[in-house]
Short mmCIF file of C-alpha atoms and ligand atoms in Angstrom, two decimals:
data_model
loop_
_atom_site.label_atom_id
_atom_site.label_comp_id
_atom_site.label_asym_id
_atom_site.label_seq_id
_atom_site.Cartn_x
_atom_site.Cartn_y
_atom_site.Cartn_z
CA MET A 1 99.90 90.15 119.01
CA GLU A 2 101.61 92.45 121.56
CA ALA A 3 99.53 95.49 122.41
CA SER A 4 102.11 97.90 120.93
CA LYS A 5 102.01 96.10 117.57
CA ALA A 6 98.24 95.88 117.42
CA ASN A 7 96.58 98.69 115.51
CA VAL A 8 99.73 99.61 113.62
CA SER A 9 99.24 98.97 109.90
CA ILE A 10 102.23 98.87 107.58
CA VAL A 11 101.75 99.51 103.88
CA VAL A 12 104.70 98.65 101.63
CA VAL A 13 104.72 100.25 98.17
CA PRO A 14 107.40 98.98 95.78
CA PHE A 15 108.40 100.38 92.37
CA PRO A 16 107.30 97.86 89.71
CA ALA A 17 110.64 96.37 88.59
CA GLN A 18 112.07 93.09 89.86
CA GLY A 19 115.10 94.46 91.75
CA HIS A 20 112.76 96.83 93.64
CA LEU A 21 109.81 94.47 94.16
CA ASN A 22 112.11 91.80 95.54
CA GLN A 23 113.86 93.83 98.24
CA LEU A 24 110.57 95.12 99.62
CA LEU A 25 108.98 91.68 99.59
CA HIS A 26 111.88 90.33 101.68
CA PHE A 27 111.45 93.26 104.05
CA SER A 28 107.68 92.71 104.27
CA ILE A 29 108.26 89.08 105.21
CA MET A 30 110.70 90.09 107.95
CA LEU A 31 108.24 92.61 109.39
CA SER A 32 105.33 90.18 109.33
CA SER A 33 107.49 87.49 110.95
CA HIS A 34 107.69 89.88 113.92
CA GLY A 35 103.91 89.87 114.23
CA LEU A 36 103.18 93.10 112.37
CA THR A 37 100.27 93.64 109.98
CA VAL A 38 101.77 94.28 106.55
CA TYR A 39 100.05 95.20 103.27
CA TYR A 40 102.19 94.78 100.12
CA ALA A 41 100.52 97.08 97.58
CA ALA A 42 101.38 96.77 93.89
CA PRO A 43 99.74 96.09 90.51
CA ARG A 44 98.36 92.57 90.15
CA THR A 45 100.99 91.50 87.59
CA HIS A 46 103.83 92.65 89.80
CA ILE A 47 102.48 90.94 92.89
CA HIS A 48 102.30 87.75 90.86
CA GLN A 49 105.80 88.35 89.42
CA THR A 50 107.53 88.88 92.72
CA ARG A 51 105.70 86.11 94.59
CA SER A 52 106.42 83.55 91.90
CA ARG A 53 110.12 84.47 91.92
CA LEU A 54 110.58 84.68 95.68
CA GLN A 55 113.41 82.52 96.98
CA GLY A 56 115.06 81.55 100.20
CA TRP A 57 112.02 81.51 102.52
CA PRO A 58 109.74 78.65 103.55
CA THR A 59 106.40 78.62 101.66
CA SER A 60 104.62 79.76 104.80
CA ALA A 61 106.65 83.00 104.94
CA THR A 62 104.13 85.04 102.95
CA SER A 63 101.02 83.54 104.53
CA SER A 64 100.42 86.43 106.93
CA LEU A 65 101.08 89.16 104.36
CA HIS A 66 98.15 91.03 102.82
CA PHE A 67 98.71 91.44 99.07
CA HIS A 68 96.72 94.48 97.95
CA GLU A 69 96.24 94.95 94.21
CA LEU A 70 96.55 98.50 92.85
CA PRO A 71 94.75 98.81 89.49
CA ILE A 72 96.98 100.24 86.74
CA PRO A 73 95.86 101.35 83.25
CA PRO A 74 96.92 99.11 80.35
CA TYR A 75 100.48 99.77 79.17
CA THR A 76 102.58 98.42 76.31
CA SER A 77 105.21 95.85 77.16
CA PRO A 78 107.78 96.06 74.34
CA ALA A 79 110.74 93.75 73.94
CA PRO A 80 114.14 94.96 75.17
CA ASN A 81 116.71 96.02 72.60
CA PRO A 82 119.92 94.17 73.53
CA ASN A 83 121.85 96.00 70.81
CA SER A 84 120.93 99.50 72.03
CA SER A 85 123.75 102.00 72.60
CA ILE A 86 122.85 102.34 76.29
CA PHE A 87 122.07 99.49 78.65
CA PHE A 88 119.30 101.14 80.70
CA PRO A 89 116.05 99.14 80.22
CA SER A 90 114.13 101.95 78.50
CA HIS A 91 111.60 99.37 77.23
CA LEU A 92 110.11 99.47 80.76
CA GLN A 93 109.29 103.19 80.47
CA PRO A 94 105.63 102.66 79.35
CA LEU A 95 105.08 100.74 82.60
CA PHE A 96 106.88 103.38 84.67
CA ASP A 97 104.74 106.11 83.02
CA GLU A 98 101.43 104.40 83.82
CA PHE A 99 102.45 103.46 87.35
CA LYS A 100 101.70 106.98 88.69
CA HIS A 101 98.00 106.27 88.07
CA VAL A 102 97.88 103.85 91.00
CA GLN A 103 98.06 106.84 93.37
CA PRO A 104 94.26 107.27 93.96
CA HIS A 105 93.88 103.53 94.60
CA LEU A 106 96.70 103.66 97.12
CA ALA A 107 95.10 106.71 98.73
CA ASN A 108 91.84 104.72 99.15
CA LEU A 109 93.68 101.91 100.93
CA LEU A 110 95.53 104.34 103.20
CA HIS A 111 92.36 106.21 104.15
CA SER A 112 90.52 103.04 105.05
CA LEU A 113 93.43 101.82 107.20
CA SER A 114 93.81 105.24 108.77
CA ALA A 115 90.24 105.05 110.09
CA THR A 116 90.84 101.76 111.87
CA SER A 117 94.53 101.91 112.87
CA ARG A 118 96.44 103.70 115.59
CA ARG A 119 99.22 104.43 113.11
CA VAL A 120 99.66 103.83 109.37
CA VAL A 121 103.31 103.32 108.49
CA VAL A 122 103.97 103.65 104.77
CA ILE A 123 107.25 102.24 103.48
CA SER A 124 107.62 103.24 99.87
CA ASP A 125 110.37 102.93 97.32
CA PHE A 126 112.35 106.13 96.87
CA LEU A 127 110.96 106.30 93.32
CA VAL A 128 107.33 106.24 94.53
CA SER A 129 107.30 109.64 96.18
CA PHE A 130 103.51 110.00 95.80
CA ALA A 131 103.07 107.25 98.40
CA ALA A 132 105.01 109.27 100.98
CA THR A 133 102.96 112.35 100.09
CA GLU A 134 99.70 110.43 100.63
CA ALA A 135 100.98 109.03 103.94
CA ALA A 136 102.05 112.45 105.20
CA ALA A 137 98.53 113.77 104.52
CA LEU A 138 96.92 111.23 106.90
CA PRO A 139 96.28 112.31 110.50
CA ASN A 140 98.07 109.17 111.73
CA GLY A 141 100.36 108.43 108.79
CA GLU A 142 104.13 108.01 109.02
CA PRO A 143 106.08 107.81 105.75
CA TYR A 144 109.44 106.05 105.36
CA THR A 145 111.44 105.97 102.15
CA PHE A 146 113.16 102.78 101.14
CA ARG A 147 116.35 103.12 99.09
CA CYS A 148 116.98 100.19 96.76
CA THR A 149 120.47 101.34 95.89
CA PRO A 150 123.55 101.98 98.05
CA PRO A 151 123.82 105.43 99.65
CA SER A 152 127.56 105.54 98.94
CA GLY A 153 126.71 105.76 95.23
CA ALA A 154 124.15 108.52 95.74
CA LEU A 155 126.89 110.48 97.52
CA ALA A 156 129.66 109.71 95.07
CA TRP A 157 127.66 111.03 92.14
CA GLN A 158 127.04 114.35 93.87
CA GLY A 159 130.54 115.42 92.89
CA GLU A 160 133.99 115.41 94.34
CA ASP A 161 133.77 118.56 96.48
CA GLY A 162 133.27 118.96 100.21
CA PRO A 163 133.09 116.15 102.76
CA VAL A 164 132.12 113.54 100.14
CA GLY A 165 135.12 114.40 97.99
CA ASN A 166 137.41 114.31 101.02
CA LEU A 167 136.09 110.91 102.01
CA LEU A 168 136.48 109.49 98.50
CA LYS A 169 140.01 110.90 98.34
CA ALA A 170 140.89 109.42 101.74
CA LEU A 171 139.54 106.05 100.63
CA GLY A 172 141.28 106.27 97.25
CA LEU A 173 137.99 105.86 95.34
CA LYS A 174 137.08 107.46 92.02
CA THR A 175 133.50 108.06 90.92
CA PRO A 176 132.65 106.59 87.51
CA SER A 177 131.14 108.85 84.86
CA LYS A 178 127.45 109.70 85.28
CA GLU A 179 126.89 109.47 81.55
CA ASP A 180 124.67 106.77 80.04
CA ARG A 181 123.55 105.45 83.44
CA VAL A 182 119.87 106.21 82.87
CA THR A 183 117.61 107.78 80.25
CA GLU A 184 116.30 111.34 80.50
CA GLU A 185 112.78 110.05 81.16
CA PHE A 186 113.98 108.02 84.10
CA SER A 187 116.07 110.93 85.44
CA ALA A 188 112.82 112.91 85.60
CA ILE A 189 111.27 110.22 87.85
CA VAL A 190 114.34 110.34 90.12
CA ALA A 191 114.20 114.14 90.24
CA ARG A 192 110.54 114.05 91.34
CA SER A 193 111.52 111.80 94.23
CA LYS A 194 113.74 114.37 95.93
CA SER A 195 112.47 116.25 98.99
CA THR A 196 109.97 113.59 100.01
CA PRO A 197 108.12 114.24 103.30
CA GLU A 198 109.54 111.12 104.97
CA SER A 199 110.09 110.54 108.70
CA GLY A 200 113.03 108.30 108.04
CA VAL A 201 115.05 106.34 105.54
CA LEU A 202 115.43 102.58 105.24
CA ILE A 203 118.34 101.10 103.33
CA ASN A 204 119.22 97.57 102.31
CA THR A 205 122.79 97.85 103.54
CA CYS A 206 124.68 97.73 106.83
CA ARG A 207 127.57 99.47 108.53
CA LEU A 208 129.95 96.63 107.67
CA ILE A 209 129.29 97.26 103.99
CA GLU A 210 129.02 101.05 103.81
CA GLY A 211 129.92 102.28 107.29
CA ASP A 212 132.13 105.13 106.08
CA PHE A 213 129.30 106.62 104.07
CA LEU A 214 126.13 106.38 106.16
CA ASP A 215 126.63 109.33 108.51
CA ILE A 216 127.64 111.68 105.69
CA PHE A 217 124.63 110.43 103.72
CA MET A 218 122.28 111.52 106.50
CA GLN A 219 123.92 114.96 106.67
CA GLN A 220 122.49 115.92 103.28
CA PRO A 221 120.16 118.94 103.64
CA ASP A 222 116.94 117.02 102.83
CA LEU A 223 117.76 114.23 105.31
CA ILE A 224 118.99 116.17 108.35
CA GLY A 225 116.96 115.27 111.44
CA LYS A 226 115.45 112.19 109.85
CA LYS A 227 116.01 108.67 111.15
CA LEU A 228 118.20 106.14 109.35
CA PHE A 229 117.75 102.37 109.61
CA ALA A 230 120.37 100.33 107.72
CA ILE A 231 118.35 97.13 107.81
CA GLY A 232 120.25 94.96 105.31
CA PRO A 233 120.87 92.36 104.16
CA LEU A 234 117.18 91.79 103.53
CA ASN A 235 117.53 88.52 101.63
CA PRO A 236 117.46 85.50 103.93
CA ILE A 237 121.02 84.52 104.85
CA VAL A 238 120.03 80.98 105.71
CA ILE A 239 118.32 79.64 102.62
CA THR A 240 115.28 77.37 102.50
CA GLU A 241 115.12 75.60 99.14
CA THR A 242 112.11 76.64 97.05
CA ALA A 243 109.23 74.18 97.27
CA GLY A 244 108.08 72.40 94.12
CA PRO A 245 110.13 70.97 91.25
CA ARG A 246 113.84 71.60 91.77
CA HIS A 247 115.58 73.66 89.07
CA ARG A 248 117.85 71.44 86.96
CA CYS A 249 120.83 73.75 87.51
CA LEU A 250 120.86 72.84 91.23
CA ASP A 251 121.10 69.14 90.38
CA TRP A 252 123.97 70.00 88.04
CA LEU A 253 125.68 72.04 90.79
CA ASP A 254 125.34 69.07 93.17
CA ARG A 255 127.57 67.08 90.81
CA GLN A 256 130.37 69.72 90.68
CA PRO A 257 133.33 69.90 93.06
CA SER A 258 133.15 72.35 95.93
CA GLY A 259 134.07 75.95 94.99
CA SER A 260 134.59 75.18 91.31
CA VAL A 261 131.80 76.95 89.39
CA LEU A 262 131.62 80.48 88.03
CA TYR A 263 128.01 81.76 88.02
CA ILE A 264 127.15 84.35 85.35
CA SER A 265 123.97 86.44 85.35
CA PHE A 266 123.14 90.02 84.46
CA GLY A 267 120.06 90.38 86.63
CA SER A 268 116.46 90.92 85.68
CA ASN A 269 116.48 93.79 83.23
CA SER A 270 119.88 93.95 81.51
CA SER A 271 120.82 92.47 78.17
CA ILE A 272 124.12 92.08 76.38
CA SER A 273 124.45 92.45 72.61
CA ASP A 274 124.52 89.52 70.20
CA GLU A 275 128.20 90.21 69.52
CA GLN A 276 128.97 90.33 73.23
CA ILE A 277 127.26 86.98 73.81
CA GLU A 278 129.66 85.44 71.31
CA GLN A 279 132.76 86.95 72.95
CA LEU A 280 131.61 85.98 76.43
CA ALA A 281 130.97 82.43 75.26
CA MET A 282 134.46 82.16 73.78
CA GLY A 283 136.07 83.74 76.86
CA LEU A 284 134.35 81.21 79.12
CA LEU A 285 135.27 78.31 76.90
CA ASN A 286 138.92 79.39 76.70
CA SER A 287 139.16 79.92 80.47
CA ASP A 288 138.56 76.19 80.88
CA GLN A 289 136.56 76.75 84.07
CA ARG A 290 133.24 75.25 85.09
CA PHE A 291 130.38 77.71 84.69
CA LEU A 292 126.62 78.23 84.96
CA TRP A 293 125.41 81.05 82.71
CA VAL A 294 121.90 82.53 82.82
CA LEU A 295 121.30 83.71 79.26
CA ARG A 296 117.77 85.08 79.16
CA GLU A 297 116.02 88.06 77.62
CA ALA A 298 115.63 91.02 79.98
CA ASP A 299 112.25 91.30 81.73
CA ARG A 300 109.46 93.06 79.89
CA GLY A 301 106.97 95.32 81.66
CA ASP A 302 104.53 92.43 81.99
CA VAL A 303 106.54 89.26 82.59
CA ILE A 304 103.44 87.23 83.29
CA ALA A 305 101.80 87.85 79.89
CA GLU A 306 105.06 87.83 77.96
CA GLY A 307 106.75 84.86 79.65
CA GLU A 308 110.47 84.06 79.74
CA ARG A 309 112.56 84.00 76.56
CA ASP A 310 116.09 82.70 76.28
CA ARG A 311 118.79 83.97 73.92
CA GLN A 312 120.68 80.78 73.28
CA ASN A 313 120.24 81.18 69.51
CA LYS A 314 122.97 83.86 69.69
CA LEU A 315 125.62 81.43 70.96
CA PRO A 316 128.38 80.32 68.58
CA PRO A 317 127.61 77.11 66.65
CA ASP A 318 128.52 73.91 68.54
CA PHE A 319 129.00 75.85 71.78
CA ILE A 320 126.59 73.68 73.78
CA GLU A 321 128.37 70.52 72.59
CA LYS A 322 131.79 71.99 73.38
CA ILE A 323 130.90 72.84 76.99
CA GLU A 324 129.41 69.43 77.73
CA GLY A 325 130.47 68.37 81.23
CA LYS A 326 132.00 71.78 81.97
CA GLY A 327 129.22 74.32 81.78
CA ILE A 328 125.48 74.82 81.45
CA ILE A 329 123.31 77.57 80.04
CA ILE A 330 120.02 78.44 81.71
CA GLY A 331 117.45 80.21 79.55
CA ASP A 332 114.77 80.78 82.17
CA TRP A 333 114.58 82.40 85.62
CA ALA A 334 117.36 80.90 87.74
CA PRO A 335 117.22 80.33 91.51
CA GLN A 336 119.99 82.85 92.16
CA LEU A 337 119.95 82.82 95.95
CA GLU A 338 120.15 79.03 95.95
CA ILE A 339 122.96 79.09 93.39
CA LEU A 340 124.96 81.60 95.45
CA ALA A 341 124.41 79.55 98.60
CA HIS A 342 125.50 76.31 96.91
CA GLN A 343 128.87 74.95 97.99
CA ALA A 344 129.95 74.38 94.35
CA THR A 345 129.69 78.10 93.50
CA ALA A 346 133.06 79.87 93.53
CA ALA A 347 132.40 83.33 92.05
CA PHE A 348 129.73 85.46 90.39
CA MET A 349 130.10 87.46 87.17
CA SER A 350 127.41 90.11 87.57
CA HIS A 351 126.05 93.42 86.33
CA CYS A 352 126.20 94.48 90.00
CA GLY A 353 122.52 95.22 90.60
CA TRP A 354 122.23 95.93 94.31
CA ASN A 355 120.22 92.76 95.04
CA SER A 356 122.94 90.70 93.38
CA CYS A 357 125.67 92.52 95.33
CA ILE A 358 124.01 92.06 98.72
CA GLU A 359 123.07 88.45 97.98
CA SER A 360 126.62 87.66 96.91
CA ILE A 361 128.14 89.42 99.93
CA SER A 362 125.86 87.58 102.33
CA MET A 363 126.73 84.23 100.73
CA GLY A 364 130.48 84.99 100.73
CA VAL A 365 130.81 84.76 96.93
CA PRO A 366 133.36 87.12 95.26
CA MET A 367 132.19 89.07 92.20
CA LEU A 368 133.44 89.81 88.72
CA ALA A 369 131.88 93.18 88.00
CA TRP A 370 130.37 94.09 84.64
CA PRO A 371 128.17 97.12 85.34
CA MET A 372 125.41 98.02 82.87
CA HIS A 373 123.42 101.03 84.14
CA SER A 374 121.95 103.02 87.07
CA ASP A 375 123.82 102.48 90.36
CA GLN A 376 125.83 99.56 89.00
CA PRO A 377 128.98 101.42 87.84
CA TRP A 378 129.43 102.70 91.40
CA ASN A 379 128.56 99.31 92.92
CA ALA A 380 131.44 97.83 90.90
CA VAL A 381 133.82 100.36 92.49
CA LEU A 382 132.45 99.65 95.96
CA LEU A 383 132.94 95.88 95.56
CA SER A 384 136.34 95.94 93.91
CA SER A 385 138.13 98.96 95.38
CA TYR A 386 136.44 99.54 98.77
CA LEU A 387 135.27 96.13 100.01
CA LYS A 388 137.85 94.32 97.84
CA VAL A 389 135.59 91.32 97.32
CA GLY A 390 135.64 91.49 93.54
CA VAL A 391 137.44 92.46 90.36
CA VAL A 392 136.23 94.59 87.48
CA VAL A 393 135.72 92.70 84.21
CA ARG A 394 134.41 95.55 82.09
CA ASP A 395 135.25 99.02 83.36
CA TRP A 396 132.43 101.57 82.97
CA SER A 397 134.72 103.82 80.90
CA ARG A 398 134.68 101.07 78.23
CA ARG A 399 130.89 100.68 78.16
CA LYS A 400 130.60 101.36 74.42
CA GLU A 401 133.04 98.57 73.55
CA VAL A 402 132.43 94.88 73.02
CA LEU A 403 134.70 93.18 75.52
CA LEU A 404 136.90 90.62 73.80
CA ALA A 405 137.04 86.94 74.72
CA VAL A 406 140.69 87.20 75.67
CA GLU A 407 139.97 89.92 78.27
CA ILE A 408 137.07 87.95 79.71
CA GLU A 409 139.24 84.84 79.97
CA LYS A 410 141.89 86.86 81.83
CA ALA A 411 139.38 88.23 84.38
CA VAL A 412 137.86 84.79 84.94
CA LYS A 413 141.29 83.25 85.58
CA GLU A 414 142.24 86.13 87.89
CA VAL A 415 139.53 85.04 90.32
CA MET A 416 139.14 81.32 89.56
CA VAL A 417 142.78 80.29 89.03
CA TYR A 418 145.44 82.79 90.13
CA ASP A 419 146.64 83.69 93.65
CA LYS A 420 144.85 87.06 93.60
CA GLY A 421 141.59 85.13 93.50
CA GLU A 422 142.44 83.36 96.75
CA GLU A 423 142.84 86.67 98.54
CA ILE A 424 139.52 87.98 97.16
CA LYS A 425 137.75 84.75 98.14
CA ARG A 426 139.18 85.00 101.65
CA ARG A 427 137.92 88.57 102.02
CA ALA A 428 134.47 87.57 100.70
CA ARG A 429 134.29 84.77 103.28
CA GLU A 430 135.35 87.12 106.08
CA LEU A 431 132.81 89.78 105.09
CA LYS A 432 130.04 87.16 104.95
CA GLU A 433 130.91 85.94 108.45
CA ALA A 434 131.03 89.49 109.84
CA VAL A 435 127.69 90.43 108.25
CA ARG A 436 126.03 87.24 109.50
CA GLN A 437 127.32 87.84 112.99
CA ALA A 438 126.08 91.44 112.94
CA VAL A 439 122.52 90.53 111.97
CA GLY A 440 122.45 87.44 114.20
CA ASP A 441 120.01 84.56 114.30
CA GLY A 442 119.49 84.21 110.54
CA GLY A 443 118.77 87.94 110.21
CA SER A 444 115.69 88.07 112.40
CA SER A 445 117.50 89.74 115.31
CA ASN A 446 119.23 92.37 113.19
CA PRO A 447 119.49 95.27 115.70
CA GLU A 448 118.60 97.88 113.05
CA LEU A 449 115.46 95.95 112.12
CA LEU A 450 114.49 95.64 115.78
CA ALA A 451 115.15 99.35 116.31
CA PHE A 452 112.84 100.17 113.39
CA ILE A 453 110.10 97.91 114.72
CA ASN A 454 110.39 99.45 118.19
CA HIS A 455 110.20 102.89 116.67
CA ILE A 456 107.08 102.36 114.57
CA THR A 457 105.23 100.52 117.35
CA ARG A 458 106.05 103.10 120.06
CA SER A 459 103.07 104.33 122.05
C1 LIG B 1 117.80 96.92 89.23
C2 LIG B 1 119.00 97.82 89.24
O1 LIG B 1 119.76 97.62 88.11
C3 LIG B 1 119.73 97.64 90.52
O2 LIG B 1 121.00 98.19 90.47
C4 LIG B 1 118.85 98.20 91.59
O3 LIG B 1 119.50 98.14 92.80
C5 LIG B 1 117.56 97.40 91.61
O4 LIG B 1 116.98 97.32 90.34
P1 LIG B 1 118.22 94.28 88.52
O5 LIG B 1 118.75 94.42 87.17
O6 LIG B 1 116.90 93.69 88.69
O7 LIG B 1 118.22 95.59 89.41
O8 LIG B 1 119.36 93.47 89.35
P2 LIG B 1 119.44 93.08 90.85
O9 LIG B 1 119.34 94.26 91.74
O10 LIG B 1 120.66 92.26 90.99
O11 LIG B 1 118.16 92.19 91.07
C6 LIG B 1 117.90 91.02 90.37
C7 LIG B 1 117.21 90.04 91.29
O12 LIG B 1 116.68 88.99 90.51
C8 LIG B 1 118.14 89.40 92.30
O13 LIG B 1 117.45 89.27 93.51
C9 LIG B 1 118.44 88.03 91.72
O14 LIG B 1 118.66 87.06 92.72
C10 LIG B 1 117.17 87.75 90.95
N1 LIG B 1 117.37 86.88 89.77
C11 LIG B 1 117.76 87.41 88.58
C12 LIG B 1 117.08 85.55 89.87
O15 LIG B 1 116.74 85.05 90.96
N2 LIG B 1 117.15 84.76 88.78
C13 LIG B 1 117.52 85.24 87.56
O16 LIG B 1 117.56 84.45 86.61
C14 LIG B 1 117.83 86.61 87.47
#
């Protein structure tokens, strides 16, 4: 190990939900591949969850990481309610509530590393502000906050006045309503995360994706003078197929013509109602396009104990027979990165979680946006109206409605069949190429990543 990297310990502290765990595991792998000592600190269940679902890297990628278990008190892990009036996964709240109790265990780890390291760099999810507080209290600690969601959205929701409003107006973008994005309990966690004592901010984005927004983002009062590293995309852009038994959907994709399949998935923690499953099924059938649909129950707080559950019993009768040869339904965890990287995949109907957006952008796959909660309504605007690599299937203003089969069919054909789709596909390909060129060498020579590494290993 180079002298400057020796004696620098990095502790990565994710928030315990898949979309958060995943981004920081990718980042940890990148840092350790540069010869840095990285501790990934999370509850045992969540370490297991994220490791077992990791995709795109060779098996050896995690071998130099130190997985440090943070004990968490027992919590209930209720089932999601797919027919709830808001889509936010409030069934995860018992886990979120107990998670704060890992703080003393994290403090123990930090103190022991502080005694033996030249510098302890703590990279914690924006929602885990106590980790930054603990890091700032060390004599040699340096806290960085990692944002799992796009900064453009954080800005857009601040309101339409001042420089943000002027920018949105100049770009012709409208902010979706804030209502129903999250629960009150979750808003309280977000509120606690403001004014964190961080030295800098890390974001899974890049200037090609959100260039117009990044400088204004860093001009917010609590971020002035702090460093910004836009280190995305963090998912590997050159995919290594997961070791072990190959998922059957990849064999199915191998048999489909190039650029012919619509992939449908609503991420790790979103569900659609029973009625909506029926309409989506009919819309897909009537569109007469090939498709691969992940129809699984949203994650519970403890996915290891609870296992995966599919929701295929909500499909219309005979649906599986009717789609024979044209489509498949996956009821378990799908290899999304490998699906997006597959040459048969043409487009992605998605809830627009930020992982899904970045993965799709970096694989050059256009999106059909169906936002459910949190940052997703804004992400849909960013993809469709700013980057123009997608269309909106279900506008956020219609979130209380069940979208009809006929409207779904129309959106699918817009991208898969009509001329407009060709233009969107071309833009998606161009953006992928530009992003890949910017991060160079499969992502490992991303200049922002190198700048961050140089900064934290400085003498
Ligand atoms: C949540 C928020 O909704 C999101 O907006 C925020 O940025 C992170 O946390 P989530 O619902 O988990 O995200 O969606 P997303 O961000 O897209 O992450 C899901 C991840 O799981 C992706 O990396 C996706 O590739 C993976 N996935 C999901 C699979 O690999 N297989 C599946 O079957 C489902």
